[in-house]
Coordinates of N, CA and C in Angstrom, one line a residue:
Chain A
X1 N 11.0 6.6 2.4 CA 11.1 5.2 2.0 C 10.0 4.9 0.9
X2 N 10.6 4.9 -0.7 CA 9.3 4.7 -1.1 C 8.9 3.2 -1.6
X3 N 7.9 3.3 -1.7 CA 7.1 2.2 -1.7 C 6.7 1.4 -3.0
X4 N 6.5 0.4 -3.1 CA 6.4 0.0 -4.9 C 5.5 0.7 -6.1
X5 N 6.4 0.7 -6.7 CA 6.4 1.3 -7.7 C 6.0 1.0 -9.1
X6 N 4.9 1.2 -9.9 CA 4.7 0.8 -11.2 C 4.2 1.8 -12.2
X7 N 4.8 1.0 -13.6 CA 5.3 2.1 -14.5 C 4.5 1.1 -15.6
X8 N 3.5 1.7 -16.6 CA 3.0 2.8 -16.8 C 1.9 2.7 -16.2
X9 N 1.2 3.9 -15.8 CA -0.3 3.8 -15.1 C -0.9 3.4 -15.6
X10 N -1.3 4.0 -17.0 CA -2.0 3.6 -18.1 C -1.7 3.5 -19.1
X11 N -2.2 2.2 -19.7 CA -2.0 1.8 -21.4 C -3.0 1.3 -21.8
X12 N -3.0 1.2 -23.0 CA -4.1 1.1 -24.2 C -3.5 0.5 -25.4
X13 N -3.9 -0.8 -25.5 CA -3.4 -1.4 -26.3 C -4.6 -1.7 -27.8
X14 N -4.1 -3.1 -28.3 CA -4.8 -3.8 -29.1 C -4.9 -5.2 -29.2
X15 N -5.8 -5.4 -29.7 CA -5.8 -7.3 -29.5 C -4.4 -7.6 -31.0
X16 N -3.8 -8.1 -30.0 CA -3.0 -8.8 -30.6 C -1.1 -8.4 -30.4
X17 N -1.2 -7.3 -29.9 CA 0.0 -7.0 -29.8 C 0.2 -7.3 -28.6
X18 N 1.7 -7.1 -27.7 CA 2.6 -7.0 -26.8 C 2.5 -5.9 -25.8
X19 N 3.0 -6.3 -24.6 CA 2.6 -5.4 -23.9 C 3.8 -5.7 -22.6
X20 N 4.4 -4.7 -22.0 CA 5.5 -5.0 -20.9 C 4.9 -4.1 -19.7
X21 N 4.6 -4.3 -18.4 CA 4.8 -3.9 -17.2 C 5.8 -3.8 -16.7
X22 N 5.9 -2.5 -15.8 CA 7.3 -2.7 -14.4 C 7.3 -2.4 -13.3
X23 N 7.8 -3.2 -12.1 CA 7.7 -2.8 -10.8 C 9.2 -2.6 -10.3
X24 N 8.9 -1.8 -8.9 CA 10.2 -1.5 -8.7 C 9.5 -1.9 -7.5
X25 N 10.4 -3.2 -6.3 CA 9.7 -3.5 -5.7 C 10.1 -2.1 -4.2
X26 N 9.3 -1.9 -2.9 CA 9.7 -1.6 -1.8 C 11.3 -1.7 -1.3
X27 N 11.7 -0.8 -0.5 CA 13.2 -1.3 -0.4 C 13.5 -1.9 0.6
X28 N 14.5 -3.1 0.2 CA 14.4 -4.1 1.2 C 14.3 -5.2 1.1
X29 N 13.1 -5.4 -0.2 CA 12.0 -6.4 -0.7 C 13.1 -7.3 -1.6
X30 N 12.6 -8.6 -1.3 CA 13.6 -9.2 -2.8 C 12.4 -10.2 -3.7
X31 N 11.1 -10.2 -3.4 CA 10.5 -11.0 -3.9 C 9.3 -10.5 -4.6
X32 N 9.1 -10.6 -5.9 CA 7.8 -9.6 -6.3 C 7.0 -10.5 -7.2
X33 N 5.6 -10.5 -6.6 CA 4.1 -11.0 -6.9 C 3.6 -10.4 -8.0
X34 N 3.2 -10.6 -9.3 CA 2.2 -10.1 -9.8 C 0.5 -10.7 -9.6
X35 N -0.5 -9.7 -10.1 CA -1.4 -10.1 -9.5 C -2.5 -9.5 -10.8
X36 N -3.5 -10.1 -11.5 CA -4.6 -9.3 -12.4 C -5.6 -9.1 -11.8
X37 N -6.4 -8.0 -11.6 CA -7.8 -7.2 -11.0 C -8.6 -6.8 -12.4
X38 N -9.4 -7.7 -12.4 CA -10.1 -7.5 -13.5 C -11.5 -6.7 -12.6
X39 N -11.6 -6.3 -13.5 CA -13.4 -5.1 -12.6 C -14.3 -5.4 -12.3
X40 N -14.2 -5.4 -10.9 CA -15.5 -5.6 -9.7 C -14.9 -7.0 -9.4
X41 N -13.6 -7.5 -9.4 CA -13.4 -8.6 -9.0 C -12.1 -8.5 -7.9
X42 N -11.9 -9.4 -7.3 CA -10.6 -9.4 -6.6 C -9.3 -10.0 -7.4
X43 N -8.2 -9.7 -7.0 CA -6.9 -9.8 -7.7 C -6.8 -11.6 -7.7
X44 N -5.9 -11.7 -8.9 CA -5.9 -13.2 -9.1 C -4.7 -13.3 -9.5
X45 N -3.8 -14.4 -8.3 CA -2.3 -14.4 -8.5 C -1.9 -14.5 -10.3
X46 N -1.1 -14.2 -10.4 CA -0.2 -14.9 -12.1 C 1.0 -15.3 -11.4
X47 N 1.9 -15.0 -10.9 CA 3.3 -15.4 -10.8 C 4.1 -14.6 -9.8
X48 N 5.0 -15.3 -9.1 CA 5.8 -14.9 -8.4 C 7.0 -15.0 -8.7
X49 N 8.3 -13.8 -8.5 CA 9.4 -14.1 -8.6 C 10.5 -13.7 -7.6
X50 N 11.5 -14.4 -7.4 CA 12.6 -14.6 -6.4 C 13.8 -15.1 -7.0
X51 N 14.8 -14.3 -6.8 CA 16.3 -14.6 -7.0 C 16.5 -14.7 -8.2
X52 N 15.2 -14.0 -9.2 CA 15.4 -14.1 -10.6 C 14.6 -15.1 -11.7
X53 N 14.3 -16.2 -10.8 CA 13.3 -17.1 -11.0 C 11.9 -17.1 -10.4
X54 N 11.3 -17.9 -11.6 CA 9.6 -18.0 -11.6 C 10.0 -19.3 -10.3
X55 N 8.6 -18.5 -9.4 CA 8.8 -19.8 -8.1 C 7.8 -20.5 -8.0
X56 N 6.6 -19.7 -8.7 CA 4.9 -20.2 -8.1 C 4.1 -19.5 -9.1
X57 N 3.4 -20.2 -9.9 CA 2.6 -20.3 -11.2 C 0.9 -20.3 -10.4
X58 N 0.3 -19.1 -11.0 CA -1.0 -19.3 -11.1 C -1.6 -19.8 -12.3
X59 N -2.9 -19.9 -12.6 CA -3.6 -20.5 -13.9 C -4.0 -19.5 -14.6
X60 N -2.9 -18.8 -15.3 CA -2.1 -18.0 -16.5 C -2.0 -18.9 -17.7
X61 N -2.2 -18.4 -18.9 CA -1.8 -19.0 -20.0 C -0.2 -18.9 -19.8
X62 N 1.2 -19.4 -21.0 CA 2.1 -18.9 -21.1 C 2.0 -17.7 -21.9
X63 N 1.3 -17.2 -22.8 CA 1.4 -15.9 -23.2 C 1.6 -14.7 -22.0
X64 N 1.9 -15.2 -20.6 CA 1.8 -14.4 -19.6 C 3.4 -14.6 -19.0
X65 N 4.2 -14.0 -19.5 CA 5.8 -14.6 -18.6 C 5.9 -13.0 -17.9
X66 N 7.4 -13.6 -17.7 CA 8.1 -12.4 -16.4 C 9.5 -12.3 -16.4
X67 N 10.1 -11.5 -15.6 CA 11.2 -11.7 -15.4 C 11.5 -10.9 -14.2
X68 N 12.4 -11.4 -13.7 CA 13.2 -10.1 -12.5 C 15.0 -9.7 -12.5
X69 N 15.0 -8.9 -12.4 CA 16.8 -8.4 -12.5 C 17.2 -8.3 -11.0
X70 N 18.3 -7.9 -11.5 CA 19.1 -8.3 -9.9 C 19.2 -7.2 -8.7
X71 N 18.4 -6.1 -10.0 CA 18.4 -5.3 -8.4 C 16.7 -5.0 -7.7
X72 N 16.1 -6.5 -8.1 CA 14.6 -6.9 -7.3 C 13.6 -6.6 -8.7
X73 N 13.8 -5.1 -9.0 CA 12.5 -5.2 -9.9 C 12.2 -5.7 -10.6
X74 N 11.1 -5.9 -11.5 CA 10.4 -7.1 -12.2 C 9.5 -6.4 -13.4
X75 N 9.5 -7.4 -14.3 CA 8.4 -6.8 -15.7 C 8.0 -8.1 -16.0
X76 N 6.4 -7.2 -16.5 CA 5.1 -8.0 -16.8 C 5.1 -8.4 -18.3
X77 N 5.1 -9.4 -19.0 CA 5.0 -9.3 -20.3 C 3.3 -10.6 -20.7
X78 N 3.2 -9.9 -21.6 CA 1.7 -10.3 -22.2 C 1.9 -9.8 -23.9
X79 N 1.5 -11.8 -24.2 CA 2.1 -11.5 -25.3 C 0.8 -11.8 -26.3
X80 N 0.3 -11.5 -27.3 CA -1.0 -12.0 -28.3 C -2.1 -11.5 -27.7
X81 N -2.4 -10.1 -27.4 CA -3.2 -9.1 -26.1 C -4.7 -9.7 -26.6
X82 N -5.7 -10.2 -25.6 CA -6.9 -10.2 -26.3 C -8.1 -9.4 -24.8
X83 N -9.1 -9.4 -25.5 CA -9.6 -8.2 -24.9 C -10.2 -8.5 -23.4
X84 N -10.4 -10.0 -23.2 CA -10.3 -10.3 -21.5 C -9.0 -10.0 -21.3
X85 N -7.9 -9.4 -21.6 CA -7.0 -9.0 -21.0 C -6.9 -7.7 -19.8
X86 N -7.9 -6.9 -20.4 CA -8.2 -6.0 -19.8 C -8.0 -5.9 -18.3
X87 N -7.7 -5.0 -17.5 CA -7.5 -5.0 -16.2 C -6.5 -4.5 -15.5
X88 N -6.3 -4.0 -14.0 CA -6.1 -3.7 -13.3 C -5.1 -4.5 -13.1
X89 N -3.3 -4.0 -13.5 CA -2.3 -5.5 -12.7 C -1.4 -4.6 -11.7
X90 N -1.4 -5.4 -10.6 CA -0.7 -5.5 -9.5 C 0.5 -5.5 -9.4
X91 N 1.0 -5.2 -8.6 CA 3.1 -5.8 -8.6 C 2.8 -5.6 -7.0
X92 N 3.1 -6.7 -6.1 CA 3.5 -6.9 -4.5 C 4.9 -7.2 -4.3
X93 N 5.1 -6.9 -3.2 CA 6.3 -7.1 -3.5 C 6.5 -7.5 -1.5
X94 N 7.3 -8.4 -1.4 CA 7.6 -8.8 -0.1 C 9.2 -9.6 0.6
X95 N 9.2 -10.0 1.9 CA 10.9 -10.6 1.8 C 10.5 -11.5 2.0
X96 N 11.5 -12.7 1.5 CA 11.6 -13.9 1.8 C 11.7 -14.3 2.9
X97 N 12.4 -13.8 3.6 CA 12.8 -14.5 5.3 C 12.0 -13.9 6.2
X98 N 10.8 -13.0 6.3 CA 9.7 -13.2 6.7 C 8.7 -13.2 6.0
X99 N 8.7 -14.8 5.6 CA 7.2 -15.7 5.1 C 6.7 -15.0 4.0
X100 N 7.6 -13.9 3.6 CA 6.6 -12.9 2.2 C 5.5 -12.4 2.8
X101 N 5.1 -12.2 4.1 CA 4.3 -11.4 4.8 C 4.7 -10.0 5.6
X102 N 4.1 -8.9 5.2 CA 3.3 -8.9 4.7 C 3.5 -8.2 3.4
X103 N 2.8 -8.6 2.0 CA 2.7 -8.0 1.2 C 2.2 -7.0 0.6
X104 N 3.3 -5.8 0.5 CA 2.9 -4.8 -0.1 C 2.7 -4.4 -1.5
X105 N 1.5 -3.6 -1.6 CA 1.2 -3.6 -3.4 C 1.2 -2.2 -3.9
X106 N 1.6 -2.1 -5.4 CA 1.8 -0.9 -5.8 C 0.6 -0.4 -6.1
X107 N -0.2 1.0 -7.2 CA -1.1 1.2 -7.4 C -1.9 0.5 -8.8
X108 N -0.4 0.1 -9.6 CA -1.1 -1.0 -10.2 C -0.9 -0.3 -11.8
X109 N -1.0 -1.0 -13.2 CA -1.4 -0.5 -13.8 C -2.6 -0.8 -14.5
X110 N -3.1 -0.1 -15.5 CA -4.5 -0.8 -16.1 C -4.1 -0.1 -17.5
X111 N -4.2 -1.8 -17.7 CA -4.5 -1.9 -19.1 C -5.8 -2.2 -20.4
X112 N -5.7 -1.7 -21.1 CA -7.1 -1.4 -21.3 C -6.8 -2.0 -23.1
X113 N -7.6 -2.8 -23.8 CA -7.3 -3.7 -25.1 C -8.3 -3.2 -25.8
X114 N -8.3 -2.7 -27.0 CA -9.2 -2.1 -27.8 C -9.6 -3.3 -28.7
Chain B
X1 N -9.8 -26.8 -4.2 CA -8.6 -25.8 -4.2 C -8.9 -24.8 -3.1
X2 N -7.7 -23.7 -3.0 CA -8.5 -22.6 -1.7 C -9.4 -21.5 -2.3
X3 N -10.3 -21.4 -1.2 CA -11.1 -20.1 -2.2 C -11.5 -19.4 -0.7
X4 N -12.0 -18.2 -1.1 CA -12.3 -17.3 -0.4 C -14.0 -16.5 -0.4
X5 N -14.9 -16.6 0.1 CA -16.0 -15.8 -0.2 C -16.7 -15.1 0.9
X6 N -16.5 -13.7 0.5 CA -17.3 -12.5 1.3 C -18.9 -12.1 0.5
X7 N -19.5 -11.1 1.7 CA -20.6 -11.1 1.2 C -20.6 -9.8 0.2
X8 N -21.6 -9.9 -0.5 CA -21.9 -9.0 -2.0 C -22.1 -7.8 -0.8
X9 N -21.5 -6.7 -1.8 CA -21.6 -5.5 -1.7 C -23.1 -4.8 -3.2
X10 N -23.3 -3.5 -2.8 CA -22.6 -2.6 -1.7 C -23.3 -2.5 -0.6
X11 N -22.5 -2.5 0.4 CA -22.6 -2.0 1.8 C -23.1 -0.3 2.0
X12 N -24.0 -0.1 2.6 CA -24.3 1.3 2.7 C -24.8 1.8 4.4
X13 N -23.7 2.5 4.8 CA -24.0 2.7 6.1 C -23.8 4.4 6.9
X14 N -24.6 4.5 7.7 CA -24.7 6.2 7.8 C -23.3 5.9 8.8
X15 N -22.6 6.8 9.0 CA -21.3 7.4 9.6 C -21.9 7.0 11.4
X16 N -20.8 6.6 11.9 CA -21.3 5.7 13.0 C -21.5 4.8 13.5
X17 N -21.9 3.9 12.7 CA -23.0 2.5 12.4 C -22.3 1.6 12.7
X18 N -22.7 0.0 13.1 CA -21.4 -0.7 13.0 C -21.6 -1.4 11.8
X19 N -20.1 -1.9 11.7 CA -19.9 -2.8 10.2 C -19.3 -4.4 10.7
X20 N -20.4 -5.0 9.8 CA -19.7 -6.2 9.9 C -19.5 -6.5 8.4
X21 N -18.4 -7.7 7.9 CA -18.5 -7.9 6.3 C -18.1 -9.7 6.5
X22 N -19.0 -10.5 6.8 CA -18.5 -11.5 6.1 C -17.7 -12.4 5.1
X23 N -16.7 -13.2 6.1 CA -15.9 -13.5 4.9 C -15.4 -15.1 5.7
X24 N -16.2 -16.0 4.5 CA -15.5 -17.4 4.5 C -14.7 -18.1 4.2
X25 N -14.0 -19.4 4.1 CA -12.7 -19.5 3.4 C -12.7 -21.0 3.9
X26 N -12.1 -21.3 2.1 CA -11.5 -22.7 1.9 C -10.5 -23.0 1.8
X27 N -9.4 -24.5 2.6 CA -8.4 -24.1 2.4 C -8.1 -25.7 3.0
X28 N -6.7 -25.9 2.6 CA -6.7 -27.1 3.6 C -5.1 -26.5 4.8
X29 N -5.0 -27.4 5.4 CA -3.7 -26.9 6.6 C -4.4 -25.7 7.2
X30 N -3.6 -25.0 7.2 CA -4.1 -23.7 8.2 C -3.5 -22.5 7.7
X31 N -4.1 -22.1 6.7 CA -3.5 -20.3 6.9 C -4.1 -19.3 7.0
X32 N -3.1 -18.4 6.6 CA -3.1 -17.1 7.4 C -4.3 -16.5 6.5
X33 N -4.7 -15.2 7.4 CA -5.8 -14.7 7.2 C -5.9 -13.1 6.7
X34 N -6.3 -12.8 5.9 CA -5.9 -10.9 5.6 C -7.0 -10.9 5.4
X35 N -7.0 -9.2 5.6 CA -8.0 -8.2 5.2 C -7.3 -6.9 4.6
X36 N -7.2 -6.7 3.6 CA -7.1 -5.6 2.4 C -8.0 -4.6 2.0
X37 N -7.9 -3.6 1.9 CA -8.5 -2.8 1.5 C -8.2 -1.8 0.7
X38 N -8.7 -1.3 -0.3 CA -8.5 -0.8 -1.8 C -9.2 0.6 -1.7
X39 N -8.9 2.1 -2.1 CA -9.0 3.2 -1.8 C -8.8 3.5 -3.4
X40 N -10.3 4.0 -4.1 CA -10.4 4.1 -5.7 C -9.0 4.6 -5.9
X41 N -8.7 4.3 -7.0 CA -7.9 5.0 -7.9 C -5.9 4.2 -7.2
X42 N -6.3 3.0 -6.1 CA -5.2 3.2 -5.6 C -4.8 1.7 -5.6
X43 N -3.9 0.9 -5.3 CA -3.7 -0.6 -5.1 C -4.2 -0.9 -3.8
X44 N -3.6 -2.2 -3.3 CA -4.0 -2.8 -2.1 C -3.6 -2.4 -0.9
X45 N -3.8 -1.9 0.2 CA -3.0 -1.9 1.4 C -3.8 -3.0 2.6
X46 N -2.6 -3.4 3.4 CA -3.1 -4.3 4.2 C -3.7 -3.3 5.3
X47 N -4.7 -4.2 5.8 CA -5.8 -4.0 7.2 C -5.3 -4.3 8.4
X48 N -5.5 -5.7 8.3 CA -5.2 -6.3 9.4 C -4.4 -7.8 9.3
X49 N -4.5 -8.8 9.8 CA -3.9 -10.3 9.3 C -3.9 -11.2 11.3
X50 N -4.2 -12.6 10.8 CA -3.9 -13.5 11.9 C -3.2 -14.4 11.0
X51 N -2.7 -15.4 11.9 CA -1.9 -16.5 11.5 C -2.3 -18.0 11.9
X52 N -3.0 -17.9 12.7 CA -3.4 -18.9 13.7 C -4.8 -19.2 14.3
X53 N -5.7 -20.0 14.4 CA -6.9 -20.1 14.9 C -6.7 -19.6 16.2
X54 N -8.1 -18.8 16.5 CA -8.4 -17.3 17.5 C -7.7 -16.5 17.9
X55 N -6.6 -16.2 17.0 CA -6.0 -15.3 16.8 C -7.1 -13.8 16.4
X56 N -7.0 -12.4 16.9 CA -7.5 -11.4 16.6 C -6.8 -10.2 16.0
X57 N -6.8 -9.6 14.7 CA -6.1 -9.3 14.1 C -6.7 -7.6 14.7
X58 N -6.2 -6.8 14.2 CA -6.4 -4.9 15.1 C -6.3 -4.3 14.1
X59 N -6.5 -3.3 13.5 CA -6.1 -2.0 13.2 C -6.9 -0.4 12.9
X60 N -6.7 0.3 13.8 CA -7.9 1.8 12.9 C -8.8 1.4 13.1
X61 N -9.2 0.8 14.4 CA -10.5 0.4 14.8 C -11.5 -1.2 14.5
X62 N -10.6 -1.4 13.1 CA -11.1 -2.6 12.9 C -10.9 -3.9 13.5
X63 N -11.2 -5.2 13.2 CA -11.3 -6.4 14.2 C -11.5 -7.6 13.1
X64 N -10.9 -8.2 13.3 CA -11.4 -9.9 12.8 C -10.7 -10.5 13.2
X65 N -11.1 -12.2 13.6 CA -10.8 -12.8 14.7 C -10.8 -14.5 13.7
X66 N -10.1 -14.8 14.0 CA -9.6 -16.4 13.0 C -10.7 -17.1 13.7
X67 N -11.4 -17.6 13.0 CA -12.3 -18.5 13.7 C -12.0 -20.3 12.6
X68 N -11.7 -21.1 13.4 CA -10.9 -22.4 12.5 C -12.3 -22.9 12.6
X69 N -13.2 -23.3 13.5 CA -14.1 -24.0 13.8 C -15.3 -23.5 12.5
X70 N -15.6 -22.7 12.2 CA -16.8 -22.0 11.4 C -15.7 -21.6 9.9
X71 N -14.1 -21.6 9.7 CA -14.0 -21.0 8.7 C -13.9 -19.8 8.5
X72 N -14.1 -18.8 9.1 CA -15.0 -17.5 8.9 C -13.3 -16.3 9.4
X73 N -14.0 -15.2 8.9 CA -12.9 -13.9 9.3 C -13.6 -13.3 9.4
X74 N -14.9 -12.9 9.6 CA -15.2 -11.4 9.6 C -14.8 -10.4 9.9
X75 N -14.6 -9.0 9.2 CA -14.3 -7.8 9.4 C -15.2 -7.3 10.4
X76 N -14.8 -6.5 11.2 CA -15.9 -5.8 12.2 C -15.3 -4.1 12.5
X77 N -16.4 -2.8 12.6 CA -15.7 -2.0 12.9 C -17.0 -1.5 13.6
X78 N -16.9 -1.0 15.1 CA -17.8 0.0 15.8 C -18.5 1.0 15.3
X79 N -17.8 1.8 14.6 CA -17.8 3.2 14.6 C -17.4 3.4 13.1
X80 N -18.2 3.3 12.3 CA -17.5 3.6 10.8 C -17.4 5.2 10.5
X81 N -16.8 6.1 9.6 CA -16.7 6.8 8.8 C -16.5 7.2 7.9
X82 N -16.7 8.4 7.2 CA -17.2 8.8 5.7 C -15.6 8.0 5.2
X83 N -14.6 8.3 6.1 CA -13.1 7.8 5.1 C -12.8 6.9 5.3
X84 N -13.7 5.7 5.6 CA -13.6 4.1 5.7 C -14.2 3.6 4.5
X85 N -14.7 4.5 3.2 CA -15.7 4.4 2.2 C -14.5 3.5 1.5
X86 N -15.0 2.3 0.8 CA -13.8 2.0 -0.1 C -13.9 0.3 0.1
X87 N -13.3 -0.6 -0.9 CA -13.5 -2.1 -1.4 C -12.7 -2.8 -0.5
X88 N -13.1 -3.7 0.1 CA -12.8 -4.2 1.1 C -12.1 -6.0 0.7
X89 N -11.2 -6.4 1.1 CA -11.0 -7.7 0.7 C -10.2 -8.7 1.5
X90 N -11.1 -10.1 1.5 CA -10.7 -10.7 2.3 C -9.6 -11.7 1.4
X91 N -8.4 -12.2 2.1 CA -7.9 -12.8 1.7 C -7.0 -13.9 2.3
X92 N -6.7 -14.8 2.0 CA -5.8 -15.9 2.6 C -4.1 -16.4 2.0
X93 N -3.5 -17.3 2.6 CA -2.1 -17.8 1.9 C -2.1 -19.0 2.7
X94 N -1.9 -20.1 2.0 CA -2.2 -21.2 2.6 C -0.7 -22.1 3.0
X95 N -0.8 -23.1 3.4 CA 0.5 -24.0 4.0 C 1.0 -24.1 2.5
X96 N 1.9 -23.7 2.8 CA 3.5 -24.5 1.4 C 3.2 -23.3 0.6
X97 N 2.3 -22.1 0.3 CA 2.0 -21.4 -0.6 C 2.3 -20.1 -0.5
X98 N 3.3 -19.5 0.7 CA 3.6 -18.5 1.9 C 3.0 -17.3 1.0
X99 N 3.6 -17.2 -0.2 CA 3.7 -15.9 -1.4 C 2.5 -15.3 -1.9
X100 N 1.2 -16.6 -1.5 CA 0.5 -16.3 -2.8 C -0.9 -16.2 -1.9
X101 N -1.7 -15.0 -2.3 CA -2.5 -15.0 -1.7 C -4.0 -15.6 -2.5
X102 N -5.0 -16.3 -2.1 CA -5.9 -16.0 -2.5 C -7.2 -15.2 -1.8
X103 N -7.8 -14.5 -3.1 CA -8.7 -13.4 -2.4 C -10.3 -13.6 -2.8
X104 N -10.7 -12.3 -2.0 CA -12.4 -13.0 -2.3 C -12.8 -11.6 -3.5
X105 N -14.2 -11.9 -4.1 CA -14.2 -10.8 -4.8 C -14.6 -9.3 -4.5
X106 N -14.5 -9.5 -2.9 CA -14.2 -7.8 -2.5 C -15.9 -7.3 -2.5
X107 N -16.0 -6.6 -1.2 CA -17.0 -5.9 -0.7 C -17.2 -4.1 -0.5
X108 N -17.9 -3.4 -1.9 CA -17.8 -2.4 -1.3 C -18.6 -2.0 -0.5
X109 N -17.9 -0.5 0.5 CA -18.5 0.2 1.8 C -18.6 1.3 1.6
X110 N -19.6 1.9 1.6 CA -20.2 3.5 1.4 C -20.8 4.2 2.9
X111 N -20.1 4.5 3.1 CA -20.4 5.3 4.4 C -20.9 6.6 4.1
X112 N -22.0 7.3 4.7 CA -22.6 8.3 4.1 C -23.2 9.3 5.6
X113 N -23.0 10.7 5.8 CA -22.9 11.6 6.5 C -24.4 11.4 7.1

């Protein structure tokens, strides 16, 4: 059974360009969390998605959207990259009809802004 | 708003020892309670979790107990080891907010032979 999934491990960007993440959530899962881990810090929600739609907004700029397709998995987009961008993102991923508990998380990718 | 605060790391303890890790929390209604833990190079896996005041969450020896009256979750473990080494994190999800967790900024544990 595998477990969520995220693509690419590592990237290396620049300030100013674009940047896409992907999760493939757990199977099973229909609801997927992203989450930024900036270093030495704990993860800080950005957005949640379900049924395709954004459900629950953290305090993200909009340079920070999303999307989810129909068969659950989800992509990270970041757009005008600046260098607190940097960090460790998350993809959790959980079901709806039990409470989104508990949530399981991928290993994450880290992006890193030159 | 809700917030979450454990105590500063790092934690350094000889193999054996007990562990405690403090961890407080703001919030309003009542929710649930996690404990996460992060293994370098890896994402989050859950620990333990309650839902409910004095509720006691279990796992791999660990312990934390909802305490509503004080706020508090502490992590507890008897008997630590070298492969319990690794960032520890307290976290919450509050009424109406089922999805979304907030966390604290994480306590590392160095267990040492």
């Amino acid at each position: 059974d595998a477990g969520v999934t995220q693509s690419p491990t590592h990237l290396i960007k620049t300030r100013g360009q674009q940047v896409t993440l992907r999760c493939s959530p757990k199977s099973g899962h229909d609801t997927v969390s992203w989450y930024q881990q900036a270093l030495g810090q704990g993860p800080q929600f950005i957005f949640q998605y379900y049924e395709e739609e954004e459900r629950q907004r953290g305090n993200f700029p909009d340079r920070f959207s999303g999307h989810q397709f129909p068969n659950y998995s989800s992509e990270l987009n970041v757009n005008a990259l600046l260098l607190g961008d940097s960090a460790l993102y998350l993809c959790a991923s959980s079901r709806r009809d039990r409470d989104y508990q508990p949530q399981h998380f991928g290993d994450g990718t880290r992006l890193s802004i030159l | 708003g809700n917030s979450v605060t454990q105590m500063e790391g790092p934690v350094t303890l000889s193999e054996e020892a007990f562990l405690t890790i403090n961890c407080t929390y703001t919030a309003t209604g009542y929710p649930s309670l996690f404990w996460y833990v992060q293994y370098p190079g890896e994402g989050l896996q859950l620990l333990l979790k309650a839902t409910k005041a004095d509720d006691k969450g279990s796992n791999k020896g660990f312990e934390a107990t909802y305490r509503k009256e004080t706020t508090s979750f502490h992590l507890e473990k008897g008997s630590v080891q070298v492969s319990d080494s690794a960032v520890y994190f307290c976290a919450l999800s509050a009424s109406g907010t089922a999805s979304k967790l907030t966390f604290g900024t994480g306590t590392r544990l160095q267990v040492t032979l």
